[in-house]
XYZ file of C-alpha atoms in Angstrom:
155
model
C 86.119 94.986 105.449
C 87.193 91.935 107.444
C 83.596 90.889 108.180
C 82.952 90.843 104.423
C 85.615 88.134 104.202
C 83.917 86.136 106.952
C 86.600 86.899 109.519
C 85.738 87.512 113.171
C 88.176 90.238 114.207
C 89.249 91.857 117.452
C 91.879 94.459 118.282
C 94.835 92.832 120.019
C 97.088 95.908 120.374
C 96.595 99.694 120.515
C 99.017 102.568 120.907
C 97.957 106.230 120.833
C 100.466 109.066 120.905
C 101.131 112.573 119.713
C 104.167 112.604 117.451
C 105.878 115.089 115.181
C 105.029 114.525 111.533
C 107.874 113.523 109.277
C 107.836 114.881 105.716
C 105.785 111.959 104.337
C 103.099 112.227 107.029
C 103.019 116.025 106.734
C 102.646 115.910 102.951
C 99.796 113.407 103.152
C 97.935 115.342 105.869
C 98.548 118.745 104.243
C 100.470 120.127 107.225
C 104.030 121.234 107.942
C 106.797 118.782 108.871
C 107.299 118.667 112.658
C 103.660 119.633 113.333
C 102.192 117.344 115.965
C 99.710 114.669 114.872
C 97.801 111.912 116.617
C 99.220 108.501 115.712
C 97.029 105.472 116.384
C 98.643 102.075 115.871
C 96.455 98.987 115.995
C 96.818 95.287 115.360
C 93.602 93.583 114.274
C 93.554 89.825 114.751
C 91.477 86.719 114.237
C 91.379 84.154 117.045
C 94.473 82.525 115.558
C 96.694 85.270 114.112
C 97.118 88.996 113.328
C 95.455 89.998 110.062
C 96.296 93.725 109.891
C 98.671 96.253 111.384
C 97.575 99.876 110.871
C 99.190 103.230 111.554
C 96.609 106.044 111.326
C 97.455 109.739 111.462
C 95.117 112.636 112.272
C 95.726 116.354 112.749
C 95.402 117.572 116.335
C 92.450 119.829 115.499
C 90.310 116.702 114.994
C 90.377 116.416 118.814
C 90.647 112.637 118.955
C 90.747 111.174 122.462
C 94.135 109.817 123.520
C 92.852 107.039 125.810
C 94.010 103.877 124.024
C 91.264 101.798 125.646
C 88.728 103.624 123.444
C 90.292 102.177 120.272
C 89.898 98.466 120.951
C 86.492 98.587 119.232
C 85.639 100.308 115.969
C 87.962 103.230 115.236
C 85.230 105.051 113.335
C 82.589 104.486 116.026
C 85.008 105.992 118.575
C 85.570 108.984 116.301
C 81.827 109.393 115.878
C 81.112 109.138 119.601
C 83.914 111.391 120.879
C 84.417 113.820 117.977
C 80.961 113.910 116.418
C 82.338 112.929 113.003
C 80.316 110.299 111.166
C 82.705 108.621 108.751
C 79.861 107.317 106.575
C 78.225 110.719 105.998
C 81.003 113.286 106.455
C 83.841 111.701 104.514
C 83.622 112.837 100.914
C 86.538 111.055 99.259
C 88.567 107.942 100.034
C 91.565 106.650 98.108
C 93.667 103.518 98.516
C 96.974 102.594 96.939
C 98.117 98.968 97.215
C 101.649 97.657 96.834
C 103.336 94.368 97.613
C 106.330 94.501 99.945
C 108.460 92.088 101.943
C 108.191 92.200 105.724
C 111.166 93.568 107.641
C 111.796 92.184 111.130
C 109.714 94.876 112.867
C 106.665 94.339 110.656
C 107.110 90.562 110.752
C 107.023 90.699 114.549
C 103.793 92.720 114.560
C 102.093 90.366 112.079
C 103.650 87.203 113.568
C 105.149 86.147 110.260
C 108.700 85.490 109.084
C 110.900 88.324 107.861
C 110.921 88.459 104.085
C 107.362 87.166 103.724
C 105.082 89.028 101.297
C 102.833 91.716 102.758
C 100.101 93.782 101.125
C 100.651 97.455 101.986
C 97.717 99.838 101.655
C 98.099 103.605 101.836
C 94.757 105.198 102.522
C 93.633 108.829 102.583
C 90.202 110.199 103.366
C 88.961 113.757 102.865
C 86.076 115.561 104.500
C 83.513 117.618 102.584
C 85.772 120.699 102.853
C 88.549 118.857 101.029
C 90.745 118.556 104.144
C 92.503 115.274 104.755
C 90.685 113.528 107.589
C 92.896 110.458 107.975
C 96.140 109.239 106.475
C 96.757 105.548 107.168
C 99.258 102.870 106.287
C 97.940 99.322 106.648
C 99.837 96.066 106.352
C 98.268 92.652 105.721
C 100.061 89.271 105.653
C 100.089 88.162 102.016
C 99.312 84.538 102.814
C 96.230 85.355 104.906
C 94.595 88.342 103.242
C 93.178 89.146 99.828
C 91.572 92.243 98.405
C 88.840 92.592 95.780
C 87.649 95.769 94.108
C 84.351 96.003 92.194
C 83.124 99.026 90.253
C 79.757 99.697 88.682
C 76.204 98.711 89.393
C 74.967 95.189 90.161
């Protein structure tokens, strides 16, 4: 996605932990509140500034590795290598919902912007061929540095 915009990106921060799902996470993953999930937080950056902060959630039965060093490269290549799940061939459905929000102090710190600045928030869900939610993610992009285009139909 970032490469399509001509941006050279690297991962500048990773956190991996098992957490209890709150009601929103549980609803979006199709599990019960308080079930444990894997939470992967990443900040993707250009050479100059952060361009995206992402919180991804996966059910424990996906058997994702918990070594944060594995997630500094491509998230989906790590999943393919360690879990045998090829995102390009095994993910059946993907949906995104975009909203504009204002950065609170926590988000502003992660994106290195001022509090109150506009941020594009993307809620993303992917399903496998069995209809199970594979990933639930919340992504934040600084509004002054990121744009999104959607094209439908044939060329």
